[in-house]
XYZ file of C-alpha atoms in Angstrom:
562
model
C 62.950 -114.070 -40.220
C 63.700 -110.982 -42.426
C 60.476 -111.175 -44.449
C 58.522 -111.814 -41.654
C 59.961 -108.067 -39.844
C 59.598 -106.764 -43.478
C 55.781 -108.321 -42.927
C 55.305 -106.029 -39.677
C 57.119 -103.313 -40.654
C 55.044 -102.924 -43.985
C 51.668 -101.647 -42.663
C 53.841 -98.928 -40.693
C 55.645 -97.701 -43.856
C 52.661 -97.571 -45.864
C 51.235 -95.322 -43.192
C 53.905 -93.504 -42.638
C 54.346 -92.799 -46.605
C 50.442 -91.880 -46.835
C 50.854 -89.285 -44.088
C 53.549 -87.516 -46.012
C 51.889 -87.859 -49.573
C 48.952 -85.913 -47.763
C 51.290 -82.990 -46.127
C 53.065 -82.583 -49.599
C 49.286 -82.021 -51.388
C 48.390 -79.801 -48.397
C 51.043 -77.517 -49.460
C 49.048 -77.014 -52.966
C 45.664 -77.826 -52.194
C 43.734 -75.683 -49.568
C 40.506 -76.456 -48.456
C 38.020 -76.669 -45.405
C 34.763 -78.286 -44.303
C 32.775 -76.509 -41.994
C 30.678 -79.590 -40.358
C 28.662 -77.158 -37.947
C 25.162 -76.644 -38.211
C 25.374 -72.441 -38.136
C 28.189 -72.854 -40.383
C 30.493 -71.603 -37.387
C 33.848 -71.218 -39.149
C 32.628 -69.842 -42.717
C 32.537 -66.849 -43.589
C 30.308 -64.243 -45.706
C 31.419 -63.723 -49.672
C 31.606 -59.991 -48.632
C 34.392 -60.672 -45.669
C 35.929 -63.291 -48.456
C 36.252 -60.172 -50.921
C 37.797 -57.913 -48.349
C 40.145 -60.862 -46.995
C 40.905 -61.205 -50.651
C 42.033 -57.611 -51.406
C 44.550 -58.151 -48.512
C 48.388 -56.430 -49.481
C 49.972 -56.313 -46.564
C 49.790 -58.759 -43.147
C 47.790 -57.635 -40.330
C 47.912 -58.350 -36.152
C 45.147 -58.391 -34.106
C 45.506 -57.431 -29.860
C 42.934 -58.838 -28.177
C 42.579 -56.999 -25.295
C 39.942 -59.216 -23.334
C 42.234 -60.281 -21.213
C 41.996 -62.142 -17.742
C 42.973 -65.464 -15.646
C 39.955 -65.743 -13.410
C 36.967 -64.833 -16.856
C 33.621 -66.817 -16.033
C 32.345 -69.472 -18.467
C 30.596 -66.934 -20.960
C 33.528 -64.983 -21.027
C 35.698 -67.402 -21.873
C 33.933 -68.487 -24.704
C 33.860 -65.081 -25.952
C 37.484 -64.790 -25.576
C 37.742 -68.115 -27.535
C 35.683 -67.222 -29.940
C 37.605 -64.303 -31.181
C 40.341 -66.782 -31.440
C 38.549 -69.020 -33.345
C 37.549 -65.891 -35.473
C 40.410 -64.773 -35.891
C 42.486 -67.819 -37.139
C 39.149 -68.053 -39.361
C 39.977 -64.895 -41.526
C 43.715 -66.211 -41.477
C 42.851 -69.479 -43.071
C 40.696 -67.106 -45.783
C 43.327 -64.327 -46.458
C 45.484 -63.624 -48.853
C 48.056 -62.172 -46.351
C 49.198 -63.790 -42.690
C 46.972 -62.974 -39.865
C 48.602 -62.948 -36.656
C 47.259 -62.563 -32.903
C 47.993 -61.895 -29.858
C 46.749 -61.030 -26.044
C 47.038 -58.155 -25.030
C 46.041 -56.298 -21.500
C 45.905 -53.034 -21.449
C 46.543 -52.872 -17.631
C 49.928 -53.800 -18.367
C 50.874 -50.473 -19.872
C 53.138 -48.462 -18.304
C 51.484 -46.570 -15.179
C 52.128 -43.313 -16.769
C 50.946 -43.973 -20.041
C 47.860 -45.984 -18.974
C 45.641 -43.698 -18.653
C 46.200 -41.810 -22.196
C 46.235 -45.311 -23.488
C 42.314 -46.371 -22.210
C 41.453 -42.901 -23.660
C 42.714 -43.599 -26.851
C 40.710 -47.240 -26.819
C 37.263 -45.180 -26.003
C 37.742 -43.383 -29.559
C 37.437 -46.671 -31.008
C 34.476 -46.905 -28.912
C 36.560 -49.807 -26.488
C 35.490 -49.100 -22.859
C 36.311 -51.157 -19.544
C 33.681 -53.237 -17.953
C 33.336 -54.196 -14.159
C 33.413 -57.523 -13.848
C 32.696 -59.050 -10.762
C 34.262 -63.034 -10.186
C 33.778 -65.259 -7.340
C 37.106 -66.342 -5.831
C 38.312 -68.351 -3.093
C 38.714 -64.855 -1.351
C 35.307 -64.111 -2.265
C 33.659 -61.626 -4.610
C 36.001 -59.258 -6.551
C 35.681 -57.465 -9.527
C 38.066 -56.692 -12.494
C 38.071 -54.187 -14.747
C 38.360 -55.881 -18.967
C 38.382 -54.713 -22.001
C 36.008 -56.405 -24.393
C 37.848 -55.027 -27.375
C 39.995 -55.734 -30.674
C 42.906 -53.698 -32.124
C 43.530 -54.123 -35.665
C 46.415 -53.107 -37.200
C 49.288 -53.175 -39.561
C 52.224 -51.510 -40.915
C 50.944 -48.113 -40.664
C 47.407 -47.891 -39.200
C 45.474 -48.972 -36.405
C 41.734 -49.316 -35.191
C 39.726 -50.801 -33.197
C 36.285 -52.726 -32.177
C 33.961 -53.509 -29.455
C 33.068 -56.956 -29.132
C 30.747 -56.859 -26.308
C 27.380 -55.624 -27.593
C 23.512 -56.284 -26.975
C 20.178 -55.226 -26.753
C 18.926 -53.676 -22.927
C 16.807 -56.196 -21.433
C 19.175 -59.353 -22.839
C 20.251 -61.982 -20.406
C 24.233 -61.832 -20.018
C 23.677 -65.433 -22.057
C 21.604 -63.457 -24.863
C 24.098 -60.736 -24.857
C 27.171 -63.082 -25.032
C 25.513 -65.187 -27.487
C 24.823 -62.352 -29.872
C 28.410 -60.697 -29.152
C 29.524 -63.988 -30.824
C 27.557 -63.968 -33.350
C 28.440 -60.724 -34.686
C 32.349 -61.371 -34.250
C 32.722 -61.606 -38.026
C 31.174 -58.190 -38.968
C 33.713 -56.481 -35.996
C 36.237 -57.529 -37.029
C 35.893 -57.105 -40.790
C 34.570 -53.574 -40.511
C 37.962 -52.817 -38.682
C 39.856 -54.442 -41.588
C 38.056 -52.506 -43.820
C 38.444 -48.767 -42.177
C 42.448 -50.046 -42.232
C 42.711 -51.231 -45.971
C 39.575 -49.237 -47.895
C 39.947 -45.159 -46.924
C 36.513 -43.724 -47.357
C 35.199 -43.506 -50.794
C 31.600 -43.398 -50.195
C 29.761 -39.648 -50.333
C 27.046 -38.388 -48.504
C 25.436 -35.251 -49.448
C 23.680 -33.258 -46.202
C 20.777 -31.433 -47.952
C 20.843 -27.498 -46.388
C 18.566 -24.391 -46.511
C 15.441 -25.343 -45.146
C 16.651 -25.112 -41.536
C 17.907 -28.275 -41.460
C 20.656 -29.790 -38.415
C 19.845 -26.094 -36.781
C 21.268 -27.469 -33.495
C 24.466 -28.976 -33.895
C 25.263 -27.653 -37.819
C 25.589 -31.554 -39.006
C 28.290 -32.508 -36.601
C 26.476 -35.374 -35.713
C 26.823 -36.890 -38.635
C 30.196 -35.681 -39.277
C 31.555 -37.114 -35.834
C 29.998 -40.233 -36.647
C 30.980 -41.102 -40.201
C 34.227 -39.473 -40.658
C 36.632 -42.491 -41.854
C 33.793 -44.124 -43.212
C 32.509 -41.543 -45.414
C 33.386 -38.374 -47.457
C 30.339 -35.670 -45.995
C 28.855 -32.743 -48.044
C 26.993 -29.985 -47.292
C 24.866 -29.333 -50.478
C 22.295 -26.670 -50.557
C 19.502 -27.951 -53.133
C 18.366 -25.186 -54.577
C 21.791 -24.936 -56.195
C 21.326 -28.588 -57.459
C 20.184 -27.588 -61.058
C 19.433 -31.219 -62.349
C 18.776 -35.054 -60.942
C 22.659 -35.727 -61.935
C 23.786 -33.473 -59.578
C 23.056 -35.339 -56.564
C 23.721 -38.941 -58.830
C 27.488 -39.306 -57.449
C 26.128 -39.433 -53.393
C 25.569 -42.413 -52.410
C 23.352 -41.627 -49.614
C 21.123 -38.119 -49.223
C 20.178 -36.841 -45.909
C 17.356 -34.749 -45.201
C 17.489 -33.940 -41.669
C 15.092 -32.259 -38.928
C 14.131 -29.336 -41.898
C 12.377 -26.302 -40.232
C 11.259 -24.792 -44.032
C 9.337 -26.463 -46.822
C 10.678 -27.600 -49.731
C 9.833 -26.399 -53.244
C 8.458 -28.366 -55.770
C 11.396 -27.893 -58.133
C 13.478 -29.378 -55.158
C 10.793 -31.823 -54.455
C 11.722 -33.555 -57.735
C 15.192 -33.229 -57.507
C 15.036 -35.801 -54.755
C 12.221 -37.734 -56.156
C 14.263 -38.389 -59.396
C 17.408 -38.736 -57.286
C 15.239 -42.223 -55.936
C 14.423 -43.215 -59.138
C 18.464 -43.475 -60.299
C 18.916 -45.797 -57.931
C 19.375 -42.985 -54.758
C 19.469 -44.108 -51.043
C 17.408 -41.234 -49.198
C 17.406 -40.881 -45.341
C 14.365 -38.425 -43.905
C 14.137 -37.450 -40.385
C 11.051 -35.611 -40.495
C 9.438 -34.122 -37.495
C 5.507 -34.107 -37.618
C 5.368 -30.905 -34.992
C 7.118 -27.976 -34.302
C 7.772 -27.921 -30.817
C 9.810 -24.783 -28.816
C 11.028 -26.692 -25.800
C 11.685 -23.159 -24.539
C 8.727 -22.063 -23.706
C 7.622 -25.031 -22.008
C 7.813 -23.697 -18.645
C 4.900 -21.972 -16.652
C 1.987 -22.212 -19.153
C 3.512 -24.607 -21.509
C 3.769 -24.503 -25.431
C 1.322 -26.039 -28.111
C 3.460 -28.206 -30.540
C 1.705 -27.380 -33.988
C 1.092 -29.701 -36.869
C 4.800 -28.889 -39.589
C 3.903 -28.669 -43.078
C 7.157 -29.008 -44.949
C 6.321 -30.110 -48.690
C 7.131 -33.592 -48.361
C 4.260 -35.197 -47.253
C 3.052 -36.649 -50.982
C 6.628 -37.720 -51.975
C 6.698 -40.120 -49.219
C 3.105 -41.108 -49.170
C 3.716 -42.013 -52.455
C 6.445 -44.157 -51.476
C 4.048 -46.149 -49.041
C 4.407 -44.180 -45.540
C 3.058 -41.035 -43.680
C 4.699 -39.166 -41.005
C 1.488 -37.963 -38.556
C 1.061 -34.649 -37.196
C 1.363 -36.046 -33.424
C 4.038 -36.688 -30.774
C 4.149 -39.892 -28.828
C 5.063 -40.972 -25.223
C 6.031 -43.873 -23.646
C 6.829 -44.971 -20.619
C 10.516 -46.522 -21.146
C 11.437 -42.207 -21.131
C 14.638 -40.362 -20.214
C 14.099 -37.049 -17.545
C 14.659 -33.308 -18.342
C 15.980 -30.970 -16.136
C 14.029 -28.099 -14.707
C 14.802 -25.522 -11.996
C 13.413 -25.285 -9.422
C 14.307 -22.452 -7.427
C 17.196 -21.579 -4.787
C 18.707 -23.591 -2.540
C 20.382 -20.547 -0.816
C 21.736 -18.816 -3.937
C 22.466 -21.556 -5.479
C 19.958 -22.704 -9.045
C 18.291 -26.235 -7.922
C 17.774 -28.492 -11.008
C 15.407 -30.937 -10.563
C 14.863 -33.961 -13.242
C 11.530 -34.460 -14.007
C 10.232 -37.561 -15.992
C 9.960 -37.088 -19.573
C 7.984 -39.329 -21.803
C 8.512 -37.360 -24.887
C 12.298 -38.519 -24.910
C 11.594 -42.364 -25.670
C 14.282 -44.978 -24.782
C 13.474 -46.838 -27.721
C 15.483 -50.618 -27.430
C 13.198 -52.883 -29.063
C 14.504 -53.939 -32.266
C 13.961 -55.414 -35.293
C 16.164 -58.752 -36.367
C 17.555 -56.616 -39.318
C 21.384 -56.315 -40.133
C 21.273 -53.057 -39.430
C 19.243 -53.329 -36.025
C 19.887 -56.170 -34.945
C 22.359 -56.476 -31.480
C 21.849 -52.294 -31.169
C 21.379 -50.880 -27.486
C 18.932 -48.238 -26.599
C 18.244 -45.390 -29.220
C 17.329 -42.126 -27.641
C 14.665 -40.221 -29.357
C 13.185 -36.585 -28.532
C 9.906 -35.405 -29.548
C 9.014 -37.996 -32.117
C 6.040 -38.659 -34.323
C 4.212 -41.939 -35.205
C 4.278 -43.460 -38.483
C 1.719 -45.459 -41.152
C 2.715 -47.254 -43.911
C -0.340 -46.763 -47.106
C -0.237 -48.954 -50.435
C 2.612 -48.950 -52.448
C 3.123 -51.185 -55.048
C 6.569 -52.697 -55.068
C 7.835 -51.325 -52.175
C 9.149 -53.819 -49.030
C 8.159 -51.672 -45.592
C 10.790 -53.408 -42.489
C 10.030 -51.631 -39.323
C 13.471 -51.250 -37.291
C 13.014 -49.771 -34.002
C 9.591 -50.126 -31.763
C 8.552 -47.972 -28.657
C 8.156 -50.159 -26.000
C 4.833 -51.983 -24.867
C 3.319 -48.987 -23.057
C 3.041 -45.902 -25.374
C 0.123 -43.621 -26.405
C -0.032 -41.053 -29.219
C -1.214 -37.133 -29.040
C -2.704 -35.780 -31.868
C -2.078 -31.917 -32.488
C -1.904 -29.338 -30.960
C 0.137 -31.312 -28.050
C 0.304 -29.366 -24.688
C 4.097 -29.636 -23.648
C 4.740 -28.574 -20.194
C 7.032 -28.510 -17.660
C 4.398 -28.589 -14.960
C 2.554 -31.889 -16.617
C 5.618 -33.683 -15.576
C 5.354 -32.431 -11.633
C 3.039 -35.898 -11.163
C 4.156 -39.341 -11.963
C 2.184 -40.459 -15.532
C -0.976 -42.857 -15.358
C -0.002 -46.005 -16.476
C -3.500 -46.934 -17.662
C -3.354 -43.485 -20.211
C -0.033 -45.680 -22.186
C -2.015 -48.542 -24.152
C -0.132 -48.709 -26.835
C 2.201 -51.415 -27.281
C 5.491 -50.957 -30.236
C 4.965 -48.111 -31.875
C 7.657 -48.406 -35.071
C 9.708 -45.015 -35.156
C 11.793 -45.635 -37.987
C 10.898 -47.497 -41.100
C 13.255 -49.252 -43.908
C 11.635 -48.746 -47.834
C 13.027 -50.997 -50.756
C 12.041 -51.761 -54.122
C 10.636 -50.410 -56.869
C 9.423 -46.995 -56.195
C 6.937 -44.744 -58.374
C 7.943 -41.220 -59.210
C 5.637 -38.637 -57.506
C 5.690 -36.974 -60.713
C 4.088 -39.561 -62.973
C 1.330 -38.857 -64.801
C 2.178 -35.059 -63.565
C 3.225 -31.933 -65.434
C 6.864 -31.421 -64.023
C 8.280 -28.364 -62.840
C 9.840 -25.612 -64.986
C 13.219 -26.068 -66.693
C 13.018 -30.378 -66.684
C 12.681 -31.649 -69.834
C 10.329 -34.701 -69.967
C 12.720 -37.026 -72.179
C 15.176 -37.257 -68.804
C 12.683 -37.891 -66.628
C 12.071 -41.476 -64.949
C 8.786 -42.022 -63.814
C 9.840 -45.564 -61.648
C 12.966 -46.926 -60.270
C 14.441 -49.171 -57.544
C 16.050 -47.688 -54.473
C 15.897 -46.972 -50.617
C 14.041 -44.826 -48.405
C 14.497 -44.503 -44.607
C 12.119 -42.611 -42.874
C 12.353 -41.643 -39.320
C 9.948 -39.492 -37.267
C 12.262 -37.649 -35.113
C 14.397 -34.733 -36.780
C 17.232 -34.855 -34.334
C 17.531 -39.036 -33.790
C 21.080 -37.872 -35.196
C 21.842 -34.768 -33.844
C 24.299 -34.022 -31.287
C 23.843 -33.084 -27.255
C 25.822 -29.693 -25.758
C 28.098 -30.039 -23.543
C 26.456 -28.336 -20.038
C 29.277 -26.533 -18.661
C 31.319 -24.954 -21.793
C 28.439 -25.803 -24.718
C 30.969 -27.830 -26.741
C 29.093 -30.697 -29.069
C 29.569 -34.387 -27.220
C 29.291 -37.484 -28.898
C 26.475 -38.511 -30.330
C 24.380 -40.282 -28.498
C 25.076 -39.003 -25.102
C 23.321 -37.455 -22.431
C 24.431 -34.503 -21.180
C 22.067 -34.693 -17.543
C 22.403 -38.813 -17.398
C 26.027 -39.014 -18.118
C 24.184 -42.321 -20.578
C 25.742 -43.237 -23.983
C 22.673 -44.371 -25.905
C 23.151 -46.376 -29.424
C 22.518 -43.423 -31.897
C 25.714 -43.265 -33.446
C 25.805 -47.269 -33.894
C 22.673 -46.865 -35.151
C 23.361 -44.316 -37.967
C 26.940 -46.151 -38.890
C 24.422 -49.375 -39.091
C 22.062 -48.059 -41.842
C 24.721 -45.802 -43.471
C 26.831 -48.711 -44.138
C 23.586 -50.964 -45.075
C 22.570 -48.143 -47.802
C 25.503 -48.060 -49.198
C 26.355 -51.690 -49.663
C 23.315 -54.135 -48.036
C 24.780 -57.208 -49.311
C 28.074 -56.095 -47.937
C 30.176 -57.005 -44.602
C 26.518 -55.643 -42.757
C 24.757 -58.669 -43.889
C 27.201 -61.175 -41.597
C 25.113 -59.520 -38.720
C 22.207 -61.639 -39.537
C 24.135 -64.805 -38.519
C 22.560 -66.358 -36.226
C 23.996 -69.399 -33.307
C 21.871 -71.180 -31.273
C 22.706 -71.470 -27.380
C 22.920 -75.139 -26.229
C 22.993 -74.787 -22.433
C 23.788 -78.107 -20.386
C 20.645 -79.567 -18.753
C 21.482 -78.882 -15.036
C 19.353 -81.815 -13.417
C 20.475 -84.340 -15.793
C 24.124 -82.927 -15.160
C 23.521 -83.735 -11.379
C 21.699 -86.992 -11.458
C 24.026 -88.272 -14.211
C 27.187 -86.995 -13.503
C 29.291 -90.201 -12.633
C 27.784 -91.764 -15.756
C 29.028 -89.775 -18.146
C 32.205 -89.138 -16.771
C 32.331 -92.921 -17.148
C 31.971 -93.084 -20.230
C 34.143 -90.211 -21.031
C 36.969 -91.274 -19.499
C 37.067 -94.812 -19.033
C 35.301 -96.255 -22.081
C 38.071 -94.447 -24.536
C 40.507 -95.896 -22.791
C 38.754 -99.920 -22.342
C 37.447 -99.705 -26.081
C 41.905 -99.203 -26.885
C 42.812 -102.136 -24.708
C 40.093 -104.206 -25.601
C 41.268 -103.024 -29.884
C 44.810 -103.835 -28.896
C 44.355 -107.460 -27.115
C 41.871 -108.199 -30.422
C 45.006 -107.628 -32.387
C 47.594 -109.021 -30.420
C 45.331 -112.495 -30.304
C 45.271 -112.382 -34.024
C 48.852 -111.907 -34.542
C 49.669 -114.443 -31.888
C 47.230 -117.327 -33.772
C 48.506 -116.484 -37.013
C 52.234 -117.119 -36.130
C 51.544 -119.808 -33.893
C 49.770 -121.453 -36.848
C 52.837 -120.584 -39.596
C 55.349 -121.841 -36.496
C 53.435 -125.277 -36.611
């Protein structure tokens, strides 16, 4: 009688001994096995190395927050989750989370407290839910707060491309989870050690002074003003990381010329917003103004990198408005907005990691580009016009009183115009086979080398709007006459974090996950079917298992019993 209970009793301990043996090697063996098809719950080497250098533990708040969130939402929300215990499984130190509504906060403080989430670019979205009451809508945060013993900061979550499908946008939110919330880990545990030198003296930034740039990066890099014809030799500018040549208004030299050229050839990341016109937007009332072709030196450096910025200025029909007067309405000013196809709402993007997912990008006054030969240089088009644009060759007419009509469709043939162009590989020095300016000796010189080249037509794509009532700057990026927040400053912290480290925590933004929507007439002609076998069969295929067993076990002691 004993041995037979020691008989039935054996397969339990066994199991129950296995289950232990496996906890005690979990406590020294860590691995996982990401079965999914996108690869779902691994992450890039890049987010590894900066889960890695982890000294202290961190908490994340998520703030999007709510009872009543539709379907997409909810994935979203349980996503970040899912991210989040993701990095903890990776890291070094404890990740924690938490949820977190900022609603909550104390009435008095609650306002100071959304404020404070905008400067980490976090702002509330209207959400309207259907409820047995009917339609409502709640405000939410889609946001992350990252922070821990000391410092805090922040992430939106909740990011697409205009023209997206909520599905699309959702979709791609997800997909770029891992690159939030790593970029927030990395302002907290990696101050800025990047520089960026601001090339002045040729009239460049003449509107806001570089504070575009400045607003924009600050925490992410350390920002110099250099004036180049200071720079005495290539090594001078060898310590920035990335060199800016924005909106100039003077040409260059050709002793400055080579300066950057060589600066390229070390290895340099260089960033020109180049304007192919010179347009005076005040004069462009009554009469108008001719916008005149801008001759500014540079021209053969980049053409010998493989592009050409054209003497023109382009339109398009995706445009912002400008404000005009238009006389008294008593003795008050009337300001009327006119369309503007000059500014161009640019939001067709290239599947890049440093375009990808962006919003609209507002551009004013820009010029096309073409790409020439270049051997062993990779040209990516980012950002596109949209599919009904047209090109003016100068002199452009740019009036006020062109505007007064509505524009003729049937003028805007174009179709994606590329405004800003990516350059990588192995450039050739302008200089080769070229005498070189005075005072550079020829033994220094390098007359090829790989680096990066951005070119954009538009000379203030990163310059800041005035505020219209006291003439303070405003972010960057926003409207002063729409009250509109385009993607500008995304855009630049994008590419600036790209140059500086492209297989880096920007390359996770390439991930891609595929939406698997439910087929909605096979959900409604075979509902009862599969909740069938859902349901029920789990539940038969266990009793039908058990009775198996207990049959056996009753034959096989009936037969020792006889």
């Amino acid at each position: 009688m004993i041995k037979s209970s020691l008989h039935t009793v054996r397969p339990w301990l066994v199991l129950l001994g296995g289950g232990l043996l496996f906890v005690l090697l979990g406590q020294f063996l860590h691995f996982r096995i990401d079965l999914t098809e996108e690869k779902r719950f691994s992450l890039h080497p890049a987010t590894e190395d900066i889960l890695s250098e982890l000294k202290e533990p961190l908490h994340v708040d998520i703030l999007l927050v709510n009872d009543n969130l539709p379907g997409g939402f909810r994935r979203l929300q349980k996503a970040i989750e899912e991210t989040v215990r993701t990095f903890n499984a990776y890291s070094s130190e404890k990740i924690t989370f938490s949820y977190f509504d900022p609603l909550t906060v104390e009435e008095s403080e609650r306002e100071e407290f959304i404020l404070s989430l905008a400067d980490y670019g976090i702002n509330p979205t209207n959400l309207s839910v259907n409820q047995q009451t009917g339609l409502q809508t709640k405000l939410i945060f889609p946001g992350i707060l990252v922070s821990n013993a000391t410092y805090e900061t922040g992430a939106l979550v909740l990011k697409g491309e205009r023209g997206m499908s909520p599905d699309q946008i959702l979709n791609q939110s997800i997909e770029n989870l891992e690159f939030e919330l790593s970029n927030a880990i990395r302002k907290l545990i990696a101050p800025e050690s990047n520089a960026i030198a601001m090339i002045m003296g040729h009239g460049e930034m003449s509107d806001d002074e570089g504070f575009g740039l400045v607003e924009a990066l600050d925490g992410d890099f350390e920002l110099f003003k250099v004036p180049l014809e200071q720079a005495k030799t290539p090594a001078d500018l060898a310590h920035f990381n990335i060199v800016f040549i924005q909106g100039p208004r003077e040409s260059y030299t050709e002793r400055e010329i080579y300066l950057l050229d060589q600066y390229v050839m070390n290895g340099g990341n260089l960033v020109v917003l180049l304007d192919g016109v010179a347009v005076d937007i005040t004069q462009a009332g009554g009469e108008g103004t001719l916008a005149m072709p801008l001759e500014l030196g540079l021209d053969n450096l980049l053409f010998r990198y493989g592009i050409r910025v054209n003497k023109d200025l382009i339109q398009d029909l995706n445009f912002g408005y400008f404000p005009v007067m238009a006389g008294n309405f008593g003795n008050q000013e009337q300001m009327v907005p006119l369309p503007w196809p000059f500014f161009i709402h640019a939001g067709r993007m290239q599947a890049h990691p440093i375009t990808k997912g962006l919003d609209v990008v507002n551009f004013r006054f820009a010029s096309s580009l073409d790409t020439v030969k270049a051997d062993g240089v990779r040209k990516t088009p980012l950002i596109f016009t949209s599919d009904y644009s047209r090109i003016l060759a100068a002199p452009v007419r740019v009036a006020f009183s062109d505007m007064e009509q509505e524009p003729d469709v049937d003028l805007f043939g174009t179709k994606n115009l590329p405004l800003v162009y990516l350059l990588e590989g192995e450039f050739t020095s302008l200089y080769k086979n070229r005498f070189l300016p005075e005072d550079f000796a020829q033994e220094e010189f390098k007359e090829s080398g790989k680096g990066k080249v951005v070119v954009i037509g538009d000379g203030d794509v990163f310059q800041v709007e005035r505020n219209l009532q006291d003439g303070s700057p405003l972010v960057l990026g926003e409207d002063p006459f729409s009250q509109t927040t385009f993607a500008n400053k995304l855009f630049l912290k994008n590419l600036t974090q790209y140059l500086a480290d492209p297989e880096g925590i920007i390359a996770s933004r390439t991930r891609t996950f595929k939406i698997r929507p439910l087929d909605k007439v096979k959900v409604a002609q075979q509902r009862v079917y599969w909740q069938v076998l859902n349901v029920l069969a789990p539940v038969g295929l266990l009793m039908i298992l058990g009775g198996i067993s207990w049959w056996i076990r009753r034959k096989k002691y009936t037969g020792k019993a006889n």
